């Protein structure tokens, strides 16, 4: 992107009070530099070499300690992790970089201070003598310009004019940073002072290791920032953000590059002024900027290599605006800010979100870096801003005479990082692109700098002191300006003061400026100086939220649909979200510390109780805010009305409560908002256990009869509407039928109302209006006419409706057809249909009918195999029960009525049921058992004769059936035949029922099994006939077999088959016919 995106964010202004109180820090000397961190405010006297630390968490900001520096401090920063200070100092025209560790021990009045070089730990008596502050000298080859500390890791980034040097925080004694005496940098100074100086085991020994050097030859660095691997550098009008990552791969010598030899084509053109164009390059496109970056190897301590990737580049052009010249247009307030989600601990994990903020005198820019680089907000300032500080709740900026704060969008990004599916019908959050707003400003005089710690905003002010001569000249200038102004007014109305001596005398008096000349002198502190150091406390997010809600009532009373009302409530929502995220991450950090602690003090317990109470209050406020946002969106336009649904859900309100909040205004008694109707539809169309009272249900029917009559059938079918008044609803349906015409779903719904009124004749009359097929289509259009609870997947609990119960008694065929249609149209799962029939008490009859009907209709192989197995199990259970007459251990499966489909019906209409083999009729003739047994036997035999049944799956079930009965024997023989076991089947059939052998052979011994006629069947018959010569059945079977053998074999083959036991004469006629057939062929 060659030009920055133009996001003309409108800034809303709300008269809310973000600041609660202020106090003045009693500093003896004029402050030159200030910074804060670890619950302390660090003040460097102007031009001095002394640092004073004050507690900002205690009333009056008492002094914690003071210590001297080794030079004049030009820059000072505090590191949250490690609780150390780093300074840039000057002495004797030389610049030094120093780190001050264990500075809190100076509060004990100890004068002991250790000074050492980077990497050289103090030994011997210096450590054994007790705890002490250490000053670590950090040598650099260039003059340091800026420093930054990483709040996540404690690493130190030093910016020189063309170079960045990263120092990694180390703990030489191998102790974790979380085990240091001050793991929580918000610990008060009183707690730190309680540490005994003799406990050497808890001494915080810190050191730094130079990790990487980054060269930026084309940038003149002014500010740097570091956070979680992100590195930001700022020049006068350029900002570059890089991602620095360590790799375990060893670095080769070729990986480092010398950027000092980079040739600049414009290097010698010092007399040429070039104004660069504006640029905004995000993500991978940032590498296309003209800022080369290279990494230099630091030495033998590197075990791997670092890789750099471009994240963001932004360049501005010098511009003029009111109150700021082109020369003064420079970037300032560079900041990288981390934010943790509710599941993270701020001390142990990488932040889920990292934001980059920087500012011009007239505009500020906030970017999100993780999960895609994006410009969140562009802040347009009303006047020249000197400095700005970003927090998770607000953005604080100072001008020369005011402190002002703006809202931020960090919480919106963090919420979506924590839950990527937050923008759904279940959850919602105001968008990251929501326009920012400015809150009420606080006036000061001569503000110079600002820094923030928690809810404390520290301000340094220094008023310009005028000399008497300067004051007199200023008064004269004001008097001259007033004389000119009044003269112009008189001339405008046609009066020349020069012609009227009285007016000329009047204008010569300093009348209008009298208030200036007699005003009291400027207030100063008790010491009479012109500077002050303030600690301004911001109100808690909960208090600010309540004020925003109170402020919003002005809009809700005048115009409930105003955009400003929705915007203000969205701001309040993000404020509470940020507070909730902060509390959760602090709570997780506290829990992690408690796990390592041996015991807990009473004060800590009380603090945790207060924290839990505050968290509960924030969650309750969030629910209230969601309800208010739901009210806003309930009457919004079609573009935004869908947001009412997730906000109402997050509010925890019941449907009845939402109904009350959305009743029409007296000015529009029949008007309901689109968002409210959208919410109501989703609630009624989704399966829920919440039932409305009769009053609420009737109100819902009235709402839809007025607003959306086309949905009234679906609304009435909702399980939440079970308490509806049937007579009243029936009248509404009759009116709808008269105006819109007859429809099948409407007829079924009216019949349901008649059923609830116990008017069976009218119910029957309505159901007879349409043929059953059309009624089935009506069930497909509205499945909830038959079942409730089927919208949540296969394992969702379902229950039958009153109509379903009636159909099971009066029209079971229609019920089965309807359930099959719902299953085939993916409106109901197989398990859900099973549950419905079991609830009806029809698991032994209608459920089996449903399985049989679904088997005929389904085309899904998995469903077919499942149904085949279920049906085989039922048929076998019925055979066992009806045969033995005893109760089985399984549920009683005797059908209570005749099935809807007989075995012949299934054979004729379904391909899965095969025609019965002829030999089965011989083996098990009809009418040998009762009807129910016969039907179950024929259906099971038909399944085994069909092409779909897997024999392997049914074999374990058949083990329960004995082969002693012919029908049991037939089933086992069917399975053996299907498995190709013809030899054993022939033997078993000859043993049990030889009269069926020819029918068996004619059906199965064909084609490739034809040879079994003479290879197996003929020898078996010969042997058995020889043993029982008077067995007419065997003799008849032998004759039939010889006829087939004589037809299918040659004379030579037939001759070999004749036994040599002296009975050849019996076979000669068949041999003759075989020879004659052979000759004719």
mmCIF file of N, CA and C in Angstrom, residues 41-93:
data_model
loop_
_atom_site.group_PDB
_atom_site.id
_atom_site.type_symbol
_atom_site.label_atom_id
_atom_site.label_comp_id
_atom_site.label_asym_id
_atom_site.label_seq_id
_atom_site.Cartn_x
_atom_site.Cartn_y
_atom_site.Cartn_z
ATOM 1 N N UNK A 41 6.776 5.531 41.902
ATOM 2 C CA UNK A 41 7.008 6.665 41.014
ATOM 3 C C UNK A 41 8.460 7.094 41.181
ATOM 4 N N UNK A 42 9.201 7.111 40.076
ATOM 5 C CA UNK A 42 10.617 7.459 40.108
ATOM 6 C C UNK A 42 10.774 8.878 39.574
ATOM 7 N N UNK A 43 11.423 9.723 40.370
ATOM 8 C CA UNK A 43 11.592 11.129 40.034
ATOM 9 C C UNK A 43 13.077 11.436 40.000
ATOM 10 N N UNK A 44 13.498 12.001 38.903
ATOM 11 C CA UNK A 44 14.881 12.450 38.755
ATOM 12 C C UNK A 44 14.870 13.969 38.808
ATOM 13 N N UNK A 45 15.609 14.536 39.718
ATOM 14 C CA UNK A 45 15.649 15.983 39.857
ATOM 15 C C UNK A 45 16.245 16.605 38.606
ATOM 16 N N UNK A 46 15.740 17.770 38.259
ATOM 17 C CA UNK A 46 16.191 18.439 37.045
ATOM 18 C C UNK A 46 17.672 18.778 37.158
ATOM 19 N N UNK A 47 18.453 18.223 36.228
ATOM 20 C CA UNK A 47 19.884 18.470 36.209
ATOM 21 C C UNK A 47 20.640 17.777 37.303
ATOM 22 N N UNK A 48 19.958 16.904 38.080
ATOM 23 C CA UNK A 48 20.620 16.271 39.205
ATOM 24 C C UNK A 48 21.023 14.844 38.912
ATOM 25 N N UNK A 49 21.619 14.221 39.922
ATOM 26 C CA UNK A 49 22.088 12.844 39.818
ATOM 27 C C UNK A 49 21.479 12.008 40.935
ATOM 28 N N UNK A 50 20.225 12.225 41.201
ATOM 29 C CA UNK A 50 19.567 11.526 42.294
ATOM 30 C C UNK A 50 18.193 11.059 41.826
ATOM 31 N N UNK A 51 17.842 9.827 42.214
ATOM 32 C CA UNK A 51 16.545 9.241 41.906
ATOM 33 C C UNK A 51 15.792 9.035 43.213
ATOM 34 N N UNK A 52 14.561 9.510 43.256
ATOM 35 C CA UNK A 52 13.702 9.306 44.413
ATOM 36 C C UNK A 52 12.515 8.433 44.001
ATOM 37 N N UNK A 53 12.189 7.464 44.838
ATOM 38 C CA UNK A 53 11.078 6.543 44.568
ATOM 39 C C UNK A 53 9.974 6.799 45.581
ATOM 40 N N UNK A 54 8.760 7.024 45.077
ATOM 41 C CA UNK A 54 7.591 7.276 45.909
ATOM 42 C C UNK A 54 6.543 6.198 45.646
ATOM 43 N N UNK A 55 5.825 5.841 46.675
ATOM 44 C CA UNK A 55 4.778 4.837 46.543
ATOM 45 C C UNK A 55 3.505 5.508 46.043
ATOM 46 N N UNK A 56 3.018 5.088 44.889
ATOM 47 C CA UNK A 56 1.791 5.665 44.339
ATOM 48 C C UNK A 56 0.560 4.916 44.824
ATOM 49 N N UNK A 57 0.748 3.820 45.534
ATOM 50 C CA UNK A 57 -0.390 3.038 45.994
ATOM 51 C C UNK A 57 -0.803 3.388 47.415
ATOM 52 N N UNK A 58 -0.086 4.304 48.050
ATOM 53 C CA UNK A 58 -0.416 4.717 49.399
ATOM 54 C C UNK A 58 -0.817 6.184 49.400
ATOM 55 N N UNK A 59 -1.687 6.512 50.307
ATOM 56 C CA UNK A 59 -2.170 7.877 50.418
ATOM 57 C C UNK A 59 -1.014 8.815 50.726
ATOM 58 N N UNK A 60 -0.935 9.910 49.983
ATOM 59 C CA UNK A 60 0.128 10.881 50.195
ATOM 60 C C UNK A 60 1.406 10.572 49.455
ATOM 61 N N UNK A 61 1.495 9.436 48.811
ATOM 62 C CA UNK A 61 2.682 9.023 48.039
ATOM 63 C C UNK A 61 3.957 9.178 48.865
ATOM 64 N N UNK A 62 4.093 8.403 49.943
ATOM 65 C CA UNK A 62 5.302 8.547 50.776
ATOM 66 C C UNK A 62 6.549 8.097 50.026
ATOM 67 N N UNK A 63 7.670 8.614 50.505
ATOM 68 C CA UNK A 63 8.959 8.269 49.921
ATOM 69 C C UNK A 63 9.333 6.840 50.287
ATOM 70 N N UNK A 64 9.734 6.075 49.276
ATOM 71 C CA UNK A 64 10.210 4.708 49.529
ATOM 72 C C UNK A 64 11.702 4.742 49.809
ATOM 73 N N UNK A 65 12.442 5.346 48.903
ATOM 74 C CA UNK A 65 13.894 5.409 49.054
ATOM 75 C C UNK A 65 14.424 6.432 48.068
ATOM 76 N N UNK A 66 15.674 6.780 48.235
ATOM 77 C CA UNK A 66 16.370 7.634 47.269
ATOM 78 C C UNK A 66 17.789 7.124 47.146
ATOM 79 N N UNK A 67 18.332 7.268 45.959
ATOM 80 C CA UNK A 67 19.711 6.839 45.735
ATOM 81 C C UNK A 67 20.308 7.716 44.646
ATOM 82 N N UNK A 68 21.607 7.784 44.670
ATOM 83 C CA UNK A 68 22.326 8.613 43.707
ATOM 84 C C UNK A 68 22.712 7.800 42.493
ATOM 85 N N UNK A 69 22.783 8.478 41.371
ATOM 86 C CA UNK A 69 23.244 7.852 40.131
ATOM 87 C C UNK A 69 24.692 8.274 39.883
ATOM 88 N N UNK A 70 25.302 7.617 38.936
ATOM 89 C CA UNK A 70 26.713 7.876 38.657
ATOM 90 C C UNK A 70 26.896 8.995 37.645
ATOM 91 N N UNK A 71 25.795 9.496 37.086
ATOM 92 C CA UNK A 71 25.886 10.591 36.132
ATOM 93 C C UNK A 71 24.555 11.299 36.062
ATOM 94 N N UNK A 72 24.489 12.278 35.183
ATOM 95 C CA UNK A 72 23.241 13.015 34.986
ATOM 96 C C UNK A 72 22.297 12.174 34.136
ATOM 97 N N UNK A 73 21.135 11.910 34.669
ATOM 98 C CA UNK A 73 20.189 11.011 34.000
ATOM 99 C C UNK A 73 19.489 11.755 32.866
ATOM 100 N N UNK A 74 19.569 11.200 31.657
ATOM 101 C CA UNK A 74 18.891 11.759 30.492
ATOM 102 C C UNK A 74 17.648 10.966 30.115
ATOM 103 N N UNK A 75 17.574 9.712 30.543
ATOM 104 C CA UNK A 75 16.409 8.872 30.261
ATOM 105 C C UNK A 75 16.349 7.793 31.320
ATOM 106 N N UNK A 76 15.137 7.434 31.729
ATOM 107 C CA UNK A 76 14.975 6.414 32.766
ATOM 108 C C UNK A 76 13.749 5.575 32.440
ATOM 109 N N UNK A 77 13.858 4.264 32.610
ATOM 110 C CA UNK A 77 12.768 3.323 32.373
ATOM 111 C C UNK A 77 12.764 2.277 33.483
ATOM 112 N N UNK A 78 11.583 1.772 33.784
ATOM 113 C CA UNK A 78 11.445 0.706 34.775
ATOM 114 C C UNK A 78 10.952 -0.559 34.087
ATOM 115 N N UNK A 79 11.483 -1.695 34.492
ATOM 116 C CA UNK A 79 11.076 -2.985 33.938
ATOM 117 C C UNK A 79 10.176 -3.697 34.930
ATOM 118 N N UNK A 80 9.001 -4.065 34.469
ATOM 119 C CA UNK A 80 8.063 -4.802 35.315
ATOM 120 C C UNK A 80 8.632 -6.150 35.711
ATOM 121 N N UNK A 81 9.175 -6.859 34.748
ATOM 122 C CA UNK A 81 9.809 -8.148 35.022
ATOM 123 C C UNK A 81 11.238 -7.911 35.468
ATOM 124 N N UNK A 82 11.589 -8.356 36.644
ATOM 125 C CA UNK A 82 12.919 -8.129 37.198
ATOM 126 C C UNK A 82 12.980 -6.941 38.120
ATOM 127 N N UNK A 83 11.997 -6.030 38.030
ATOM 128 C CA UNK A 83 11.912 -4.874 38.924
ATOM 129 C C UNK A 83 13.242 -4.111 38.968
ATOM 130 N N UNK A 84 13.764 -3.751 37.800
ATOM 131 C CA UNK A 84 15.014 -2.996 37.741
ATOM 132 C C UNK A 84 14.778 -1.695 36.987
ATOM 133 N N UNK A 85 15.701 -0.746 37.167
ATOM 134 C CA UNK A 85 15.690 0.532 36.465
ATOM 135 C C UNK A 85 16.849 0.568 35.484
ATOM 136 N N UNK A 86 16.639 1.191 34.352
ATOM 137 C CA UNK A 86 17.715 1.376 33.380
ATOM 138 C C UNK A 86 17.753 2.850 33.012
ATOM 139 N N UNK A 87 18.931 3.391 32.935
ATOM 140 C CA UNK A 87 19.093 4.823 32.691
ATOM 141 C C UNK A 87 20.126 5.055 31.602
ATOM 142 N N UNK A 88 19.945 6.174 30.922
ATOM 143 C CA UNK A 88 20.983 6.729 30.052
ATOM 144 C C UNK A 88 21.527 7.948 30.778
ATOM 145 N N UNK A 89 22.821 7.956 31.060
ATOM 146 C CA UNK A 89 23.434 8.993 31.866
ATOM 147 C C UNK A 89 24.586 9.652 31.120
ATOM 148 N N UNK A 90 24.847 10.875 31.503
ATOM 149 C CA UNK A 90 25.972 11.620 30.948
ATOM 150 C C UNK A 90 26.902 12.055 32.076
ATOM 151 N N UNK A 91 28.178 11.964 31.782
ATOM 152 C CA UNK A 91 29.179 12.440 32.737
ATOM 153 C C UNK A 91 30.461 12.727 31.976
ATOM 154 N N UNK A 92 30.946 13.934 32.162
ATOM 155 C CA UNK A 92 32.181 14.352 31.495
ATOM 156 C C UNK A 92 32.080 14.162 29.977
ATOM 157 N N UNK A 93 30.958 14.616 29.425
ATOM 158 C CA UNK A 93 30.709 14.576 27.975
ATOM 159 C C UNK A 93 30.662 13.163 27.414
#
